PDB file of C-alpha atoms in Angstrom:
ATOM      1  CA  MET Q1328     160.688 177.606 141.484  1.00  0.00           C
ATOM      2  CA  THR Q1329     163.045 176.825 138.581  1.00  0.00           C
ATOM      3  CA  PHE Q1330     164.675 179.526 136.434  1.00  0.00           C
ATOM      4  CA  TRP Q1331     162.261 178.911 133.548  1.00  0.00           C
ATOM      5  CA  GLU Q1332     159.258 179.038 135.837  1.00  0.00           C
ATOM      6  CA  GLY Q1333     160.493 182.343 137.282  1.00  0.00           C
ATOM      7  CA  PHE Q1334     161.193 183.713 133.819  1.00  0.00           C
ATOM      8  CA  HIS Q1335     157.717 182.657 132.565  1.00  0.00           C
ATOM      9  CA  SER Q1336     156.106 184.280 135.587  1.00  0.00           C
ATOM     10  CA  PHE Q1337     158.050 187.492 135.062  1.00  0.00           C
ATOM     11  CA  SER Q1338     157.370 187.642 131.302  1.00  0.00           C
ATOM     12  CA  THR Q1339     153.665 186.961 131.872  1.00  0.00           C
ATOM     13  CA  ARG Q1340     153.401 189.789 134.394  1.00  0.00           C
ATOM     14  CA  LEU Q1341     155.386 192.111 132.098  1.00  0.00           C
ATOM     15  CA  LEU Q1342     152.962 191.442 129.244  1.00  0.00           C
ATOM     16  CA  LYS Q1343     150.097 192.230 131.560  1.00  0.00           C
ATOM     17  CA  ILE Q1344     151.759 195.473 132.605  1.00  0.00           C
ATOM     18  CA  VAL Q1345     152.174 196.499 128.948  1.00  0.00           C
ATOM     19  CA  TYR Q1346     148.581 195.556 128.130  1.00  0.00           C
ATOM     20  CA  LEU Q1347     147.317 197.529 131.157  1.00  0.00           C
ATOM     21  CA  ASN Q1348     149.144 200.568 129.947  1.00  0.00           C
ATOM     22  CA  PHE Q1349     147.406 200.396 126.589  1.00  0.00           C
ATOM     23  CA  LEU Q1350     144.037 200.013 128.326  1.00  0.00           C
ATOM     24  CA  TRP Q1351     144.794 202.982 130.553  1.00  0.00           C
ATOM     25  CA  LEU Q1352     145.762 205.188 127.604  1.00  0.00           C
ATOM     26  CA  PHE Q1353     142.824 204.070 125.470  1.00  0.00           C
ATOM     27  CA  PHE Q1354     140.198 204.680 128.216  1.00  0.00           C
ATOM     28  CA  SER Q1355     141.839 207.944 129.201  1.00  0.00           C
ATOM     29  CA  MET Q1356     141.535 209.095 125.570  1.00  0.00           C
ATOM     30  CA  LEU Q1357     137.968 207.805 125.499  1.00  0.00           C
ATOM     31  CA  GLY Q1358     137.162 210.590 127.979  1.00  0.00           C
ATOM     32  CA  PHE Q1359     139.429 213.077 126.174  1.00  0.00           C
ATOM     33  CA  PHE Q1360     141.858 212.722 129.078  1.00  0.00           C
ATOM     34  CA  ILE Q1361     140.135 215.453 131.084  1.00  0.00           C
ATOM     35  CA  PHE Q1362     137.167 213.230 131.887  1.00  0.00           C
ATOM     36  CA  GLY Q1363     138.793 209.887 131.240  1.00  0.00           C
ATOM     37  CA  LEU Q1364     142.023 210.092 133.186  1.00  0.00           C
ATOM     38  CA  PHE Q1365     140.751 209.578 136.756  1.00  0.00           C
ATOM     39  CA  PRO Q1366     138.246 206.745 135.937  1.00  0.00           C
ATOM     40  CA  ALA Q1367     140.901 205.011 133.836  1.00  0.00           C
ATOM     41  CA  THR Q1368     143.496 205.417 136.596  1.00  0.00           C
ATOM     42  CA  ILE Q1369     141.090 204.010 139.193  1.00  0.00           C
ATOM     43  CA  ALA Q1370     140.525 201.013 136.902  1.00  0.00           C
ATOM     44  CA  LEU Q1371     144.253 200.675 136.412  1.00  0.00           C
ATOM     45  CA  PHE Q1372     144.973 200.625 140.186  1.00  0.00           C
ATOM     46  CA  THR Q1373     142.103 198.154 140.716  1.00  0.00           C
ATOM     47  CA  VAL Q1374     143.693 195.650 138.301  1.00  0.00           C
ATOM     48  CA  VAL Q1375     147.226 196.341 139.569  1.00  0.00           C
ATOM     49  CA  ARG Q1376     146.073 195.625 143.131  1.00  0.00           C
ATOM     50  CA  GLN Q1377     144.639 192.301 141.931  1.00  0.00           C
ATOM     51  CA  LEU Q1378     148.000 191.439 140.354  1.00  0.00           C
ATOM     52  CA  LEU Q1379     149.885 192.286 143.530  1.00  0.00           C
ATOM     53  CA  LEU Q1380     147.493 190.286 145.716  1.00  0.00           C
ATOM     54  CA  ASP Q1381     147.404 187.383 143.186  1.00  0.00           C
ATOM     55  CA  VAL Q1382     143.668 187.702 142.590  1.00  0.00           C
ATOM     56  CA  GLU Q1383     142.719 185.933 139.342  1.00  0.00           C
ATOM     57  CA  LYS Q1384     140.138 188.007 137.459  1.00  0.00           C
ATOM     58  CA  PRO Q1385     139.850 188.897 133.764  1.00  0.00           C
ATOM     59  CA  ILE Q1386     141.851 192.081 133.173  1.00  0.00           C
ATOM     60  CA  THR Q1387     139.844 193.615 130.330  1.00  0.00           C
ATOM     61  CA  GLN Q1388     136.455 192.895 131.962  1.00  0.00           C
ATOM     62  CA  THR Q1389     137.549 194.191 135.354  1.00  0.00           C
ATOM     63  CA  PHE Q1390     139.049 197.328 133.822  1.00  0.00           C
ATOM     64  CA  TRP Q1391     135.941 198.148 131.778  1.00  0.00           C
ATOM     65  CA  GLN Q1392     133.508 197.416 134.607  1.00  0.00           C
ATOM     66  CA  THR Q1393     135.512 199.594 137.034  1.00  0.00           C
ATOM     67  CA  TYR Q1394     135.817 202.368 134.504  1.00  0.00           C
ATOM     68  CA  LYS Q1395     132.023 202.472 134.000  1.00  0.00           C
ATOM     69  CA  LYS Q1396     131.200 202.104 137.675  1.00  0.00           C
ATOM     70  CA  GLU Q1397     133.665 204.746 138.896  1.00  0.00           C
ATOM     71  CA  TRP Q1398     133.285 207.248 136.018  1.00  0.00           C
ATOM     72  CA  LEU Q1399     131.111 209.786 137.837  1.00  0.00           C
ATOM     73  CA  ARG Q1400     132.788 209.540 141.256  1.00  0.00           C
ATOM     74  CA  GLY Q1401     136.246 209.462 139.698  1.00  0.00           C
ATOM     75  CA  ASN Q1402     135.556 212.675 137.816  1.00  0.00           C
ATOM     76  CA  GLY Q1403     134.357 214.271 141.076  1.00  0.00           C
ATOM     77  CA  TYR Q1404     137.910 213.677 142.428  1.00  0.00           C
ATOM     78  CA  ALA Q1405     139.319 214.865 139.077  1.00  0.00           C
ATOM     79  CA  VAL Q1406     137.487 218.224 139.281  1.00  0.00           C
ATOM     80  CA  LEU Q1407     138.722 218.736 142.832  1.00  0.00           C
ATOM     81  CA  ALA Q1408     142.314 217.801 141.870  1.00  0.00           C
ATOM     82  CA  TYR Q1409     142.319 220.066 138.831  1.00  0.00           C
ATOM     83  CA  VAL Q1410     141.094 223.028 140.890  1.00  0.00           C
ATOM     84  CA  VAL Q1411     143.732 222.419 143.615  1.00  0.00           C
ATOM     85  CA  LEU Q1412     146.533 222.038 141.079  1.00  0.00           C
ATOM     86  CA  LEU Q1413     145.429 225.192 139.263  1.00  0.00           C
ATOM     87  CA  ILE Q1414     145.549 227.124 142.566  1.00  0.00           C
ATOM     88  CA  LEU Q1415     149.041 225.749 143.242  1.00  0.00           C
ATOM     89  CA  ALA Q1416     150.207 226.787 139.760  1.00  0.00           C
ATOM     90  CA  VAL Q1417     148.839 230.335 140.304  1.00  0.00           C
ATOM     91  CA  ASP Q1418     150.495 230.486 143.742  1.00  0.00           C
ATOM     92  CA  PHE Q1419     153.911 229.559 142.295  1.00  0.00           C
ATOM     93  CA  TYR Q1420     153.462 232.019 139.437  1.00  0.00           C
ATOM     94  CA  MET Q1421     152.635 234.774 141.869  1.00  0.00           C
ATOM     95  CA  ILE Q1422     155.540 233.945 144.159  1.00  0.00           C
ATOM     96  CA  TYR Q1423     158.059 233.961 141.314  1.00  0.00           C
ATOM     97  CA  SER Q1424     156.523 237.113 139.731  1.00  0.00           C
ATOM     98  CA  PHE Q1425     156.596 239.250 142.870  1.00  0.00           C
ATOM     99  CA  ASP Q1426     159.655 239.416 145.126  1.00  0.00           C
ATOM    100  CA  SER Q1427     157.526 240.527 148.089  1.00  0.00           C
ATOM    101  CA  LEU Q1428     155.816 237.118 148.071  1.00  0.00           C
ATOM    102  CA  SER Q1429     159.066 235.079 148.177  1.00  0.00           C
ATOM    103  CA  ILE Q1430     158.542 234.520 151.919  1.00  0.00           C
ATOM    104  CA  LEU Q1431     155.675 232.219 150.985  1.00  0.00           C
ATOM    105  CA  LEU Q1432     157.844 229.892 148.890  1.00  0.00           C
ATOM    106  CA  ILE Q1433     158.797 227.423 151.703  1.00  0.00           C
ATOM    107  CA  PRO Q1434     155.190 227.102 153.083  1.00  0.00           C
ATOM    108  CA  THR Q1435     153.925 226.600 149.540  1.00  0.00           C
ATOM    109  CA  ILE Q1436     156.507 223.860 148.858  1.00  0.00           C
ATOM    110  CA  ILE Q1437     155.443 222.113 152.063  1.00  0.00           C
ATOM    111  CA  ILE Q1438     151.788 222.364 151.052  1.00  0.00           C
ATOM    112  CA  THR Q1439     152.674 221.059 147.590  1.00  0.00           C
ATOM    113  CA  PHE Q1440     154.466 218.059 149.109  1.00  0.00           C
ATOM    114  CA  LEU Q1441     151.347 217.244 151.183  1.00  0.00           C
ATOM    115  CA  ILE Q1442     149.006 217.662 148.226  1.00  0.00           C
ATOM    116  CA  PHE Q1443     151.119 215.456 145.951  1.00  0.00           C
ATOM    117  CA  GLY Q1444     151.523 212.946 148.749  1.00  0.00           C
ATOM    118  CA  THR Q1445     147.724 212.854 149.126  1.00  0.00           C
ATOM    119  CA  LEU Q1446     147.338 212.370 145.351  1.00  0.00           C
ATOM    120  CA  PHE Q1447     149.869 209.481 145.433  1.00  0.00           C
ATOM    121  CA  PHE Q1448     147.806 207.757 148.149  1.00  0.00           C
ATOM    122  CA  LEU Q1449     144.397 208.671 146.721  1.00  0.00           C
ATOM    123  CA  PHE Q1450     144.151 205.895 144.129  1.00  0.00           C
ATOM    124  CA  PRO Q1451     145.608 203.116 146.312  1.00  0.00           C
ATOM    125  CA  VAL Q1452     143.278 204.077 149.175  1.00  0.00           C
ATOM    126  CA  TYR Q1453     140.385 204.284 146.700  1.00  0.00           C
ATOM    127  CA  VAL Q1454     140.801 200.738 145.458  1.00  0.00           C
ATOM    128  CA  HIS Q1455     141.918 199.149 148.761  1.00  0.00           C
ATOM    129  CA  PHE Q1456     139.285 200.550 151.090  1.00  0.00           C
ATOM    130  CA  GLU Q1457     135.606 201.357 150.673  1.00  0.00           C
ATOM    131  CA  LEU Q1458     135.299 204.906 152.011  1.00  0.00           C
ATOM    132  CA  PRO Q1459     132.968 207.868 151.496  1.00  0.00           C
ATOM    133  CA  PHE Q1460     134.150 210.737 149.253  1.00  0.00           C
ATOM    134  CA  PHE Q1461     135.670 213.121 151.765  1.00  0.00           C
ATOM    135  CA  VAL Q1462     136.685 210.397 154.243  1.00  0.00           C
ATOM    136  CA  LEU Q1463     138.819 208.907 151.456  1.00  0.00           C
ATOM    137  CA  ILE Q1464     140.649 212.226 150.921  1.00  0.00           C
ATOM    138  CA  LYS Q1465     141.151 212.546 154.683  1.00  0.00           C
ATOM    139  CA  GLN Q1466     142.551 209.009 154.862  1.00  0.00           C
ATOM    140  CA  ALA Q1467     144.902 209.609 151.929  1.00  0.00           C
ATOM    141  CA  PHE Q1468     146.127 212.783 153.650  1.00  0.00           C
ATOM    142  CA  LEU Q1469     146.673 210.928 156.958  1.00  0.00           C
ATOM    143  CA  PHE Q1470     148.736 208.242 155.180  1.00  0.00           C
ATOM    144  CA  THR Q1471     150.819 211.092 153.735  1.00  0.00           C
ATOM    145  CA  LEU Q1472     151.513 212.356 157.253  1.00  0.00           C
ATOM    146  CA  THR Q1473     152.175 208.941 158.796  1.00  0.00           C
ATOM    147  CA  SER Q1474     154.105 207.425 155.883  1.00  0.00           C
ATOM    148  CA  PRO Q1475     156.366 210.192 154.484  1.00  0.00           C
ATOM    149  CA  SER Q1476     158.929 207.612 153.457  1.00  0.00           C
ATOM    150  CA  THR Q1477     156.378 206.182 151.023  1.00  0.00           C
ATOM    151  CA  VAL Q1478     155.800 209.660 149.579  1.00  0.00           C
ATOM    152  CA  PHE Q1479     159.585 210.108 149.103  1.00  0.00           C
ATOM    153  CA  LEU Q1480     159.782 206.668 147.447  1.00  0.00           C
ATOM    154  CA  ASN Q1481     156.998 207.621 145.060  1.00  0.00           C
ATOM    155  CA  ALA Q1482     158.712 210.936 144.314  1.00  0.00           C
ATOM    156  CA  LEU Q1483     161.996 209.152 143.679  1.00  0.00           C
ATOM    157  CA  LEU Q1484     160.149 206.703 141.387  1.00  0.00           C
ATOM    158  CA  VAL Q1485     158.810 209.612 139.336  1.00  0.00           C
ATOM    159  CA  VAL Q1486     162.314 211.094 139.007  1.00  0.00           C
ATOM    160  CA  VAL Q1487     163.838 207.752 137.966  1.00  0.00           C
ATOM    161  CA  MET Q1488     161.068 207.083 135.459  1.00  0.00           C
ATOM    162  CA  TYR Q1489     161.462 210.613 134.048  1.00  0.00           C
ATOM    163  CA  GLY Q1490     165.164 209.945 133.548  1.00  0.00           C
ATOM    164  CA  LEU Q1491     164.577 206.534 131.942  1.00  0.00           C
ATOM    165  CA  PHE Q1492     161.891 207.783 129.577  1.00  0.00           C
ATOM    166  CA  ASN Q1493     164.168 210.667 128.531  1.00  0.00           C
ATOM    167  CA  ILE Q1494     166.680 208.018 127.496  1.00  0.00           C
ATOM    168  CA  MET Q1495     164.079 205.660 126.040  1.00  0.00           C
ATOM    169  CA  PRO Q1496     161.040 207.742 124.949  1.00  0.00           C
ATOM    170  CA  GLY Q1497     159.717 204.789 122.931  1.00  0.00           C
ATOM    171  CA  ALA Q1498     158.892 203.012 126.167  1.00  0.00           C
ATOM    172  CA  ILE Q1499     156.388 205.718 127.257  1.00  0.00           C
ATOM    173  CA  PRO Q1500     153.311 204.199 125.569  1.00  0.00           C
ATOM    174  CA  LEU Q1501     154.289 200.733 126.902  1.00  0.00           C
ATOM    175  CA  PHE Q1502     154.941 201.463 130.548  1.00  0.00           C
ATOM    176  CA  ILE Q1503     154.401 205.001 131.830  1.00  0.00           C
ATOM    177  CA  GLY Q1504     151.112 204.574 133.610  1.00  0.00           C
ATOM    178  CA  SER Q1505     151.126 200.881 134.501  1.00  0.00           C
ATOM    179  CA  VAL Q1506     154.680 200.789 135.898  1.00  0.00           C
ATOM    180  CA  LEU Q1507     154.113 203.898 137.989  1.00  0.00           C
ATOM    181  CA  SER Q1508     150.831 202.540 139.357  1.00  0.00           C
ATOM    182  CA  TYR Q1509     152.403 199.117 140.004  1.00  0.00           C
ATOM    183  CA  PHE Q1510     155.116 200.533 142.311  1.00  0.00           C
ATOM    184  CA  VAL Q1511     152.886 203.187 143.907  1.00  0.00           C
ATOM    185  CA  MET Q1512     150.366 200.453 144.755  1.00  0.00           C
ATOM    186  CA  LEU Q1513     153.158 198.179 145.990  1.00  0.00           C
ATOM    187  CA  PHE Q1514     154.590 200.870 148.303  1.00  0.00           C
ATOM    188  CA  SER Q1515     151.096 201.788 149.469  1.00  0.00           C
ATOM    189  CA  ILE Q1516     150.110 198.240 150.349  1.00  0.00           C
ATOM    190  CA  ARG Q1517     153.240 197.987 152.461  1.00  0.00           C
ATOM    191  CA  ALA Q1518     152.281 201.245 154.225  1.00  0.00           C
ATOM    192  CA  PHE Q1519     148.708 199.922 154.786  1.00  0.00           C
ATOM    193  CA  LYS Q1520     150.084 196.713 156.317  1.00  0.00           C
ATOM    194  CA  LYS Q1521     152.359 198.617 158.709  1.00  0.00           C
ATOM    195  CA  VAL Q1522     149.392 200.726 159.903  1.00  0.00           C
ATOM    196  CA  GLU Q1523     147.249 197.596 160.316  1.00  0.00           C
ATOM    197  CA  GLN Q1524     150.011 195.836 162.243  1.00  0.00           C
ATOM    198  CA  LYS Q1525     150.451 198.891 164.498  1.00  0.00           C
ATOM    199  CA  LYS Q1526     146.737 198.971 165.216  1.00  0.00           C
ATOM    200  CA  LEU Q1527     146.772 195.274 165.941  1.00  0.00           C
ATOM    201  CA  LEU Q1528     149.633 195.611 168.394  1.00  0.00           C
ATOM    202  CA  GLU Q1529     147.913 198.561 170.089  1.00  0.00           C
ATOM    203  CA  ALA Q1530     144.722 196.521 170.399  1.00  0.00           C
ATOM    204  CA  VAL Q1531     146.592 193.538 171.911  1.00  0.00           C
ATOM    205  CA  SER Q1532     148.509 195.720 174.401  1.00  0.00           C
ATOM    206  CA  THR Q1533     145.350 197.443 175.746  1.00  0.00           C
TER     207      THR Q1533
END
């Protein structure tokens, strides 16, 4: 591949990433964020997975079809996530409000790590595998336990992006959702492949 071919490939993918971010924001707002965020994020990860696996499908059509198809189920996960995050917020508020509860800080931090790890894996598992509702949550949780390095990479990615967007806030509407999903999906696919290779080796050795 020549320099110009590589540059053209990079610029084309970058434009797709920017366009995807606008689609994600638009469809999230279409559901007033509360009801649009999860279906739009599922659609975003679906298209990002296609980009990473070099699957050629129309971006807008795929996004819209996925958004419609996954709206109800996606909001089922959204309600569950909102309830869990609300409980976590109350827990931290209570711990910091009452000194007698400070002993619960470390266990709560560990639980928070597991919950956010599960949320990081939830969307990649959703679009990569076809699993029932609660089996999907269980699988995302198991990937959190078996691939903690991926969770740390995702957490580091969030920190880096937070720092960059503080410096360049104008880039937020261009990249915030699509870039995060791109790398989260990339890290997750690598974790999936490692698990698949391990299972294959175990099958061969038995």
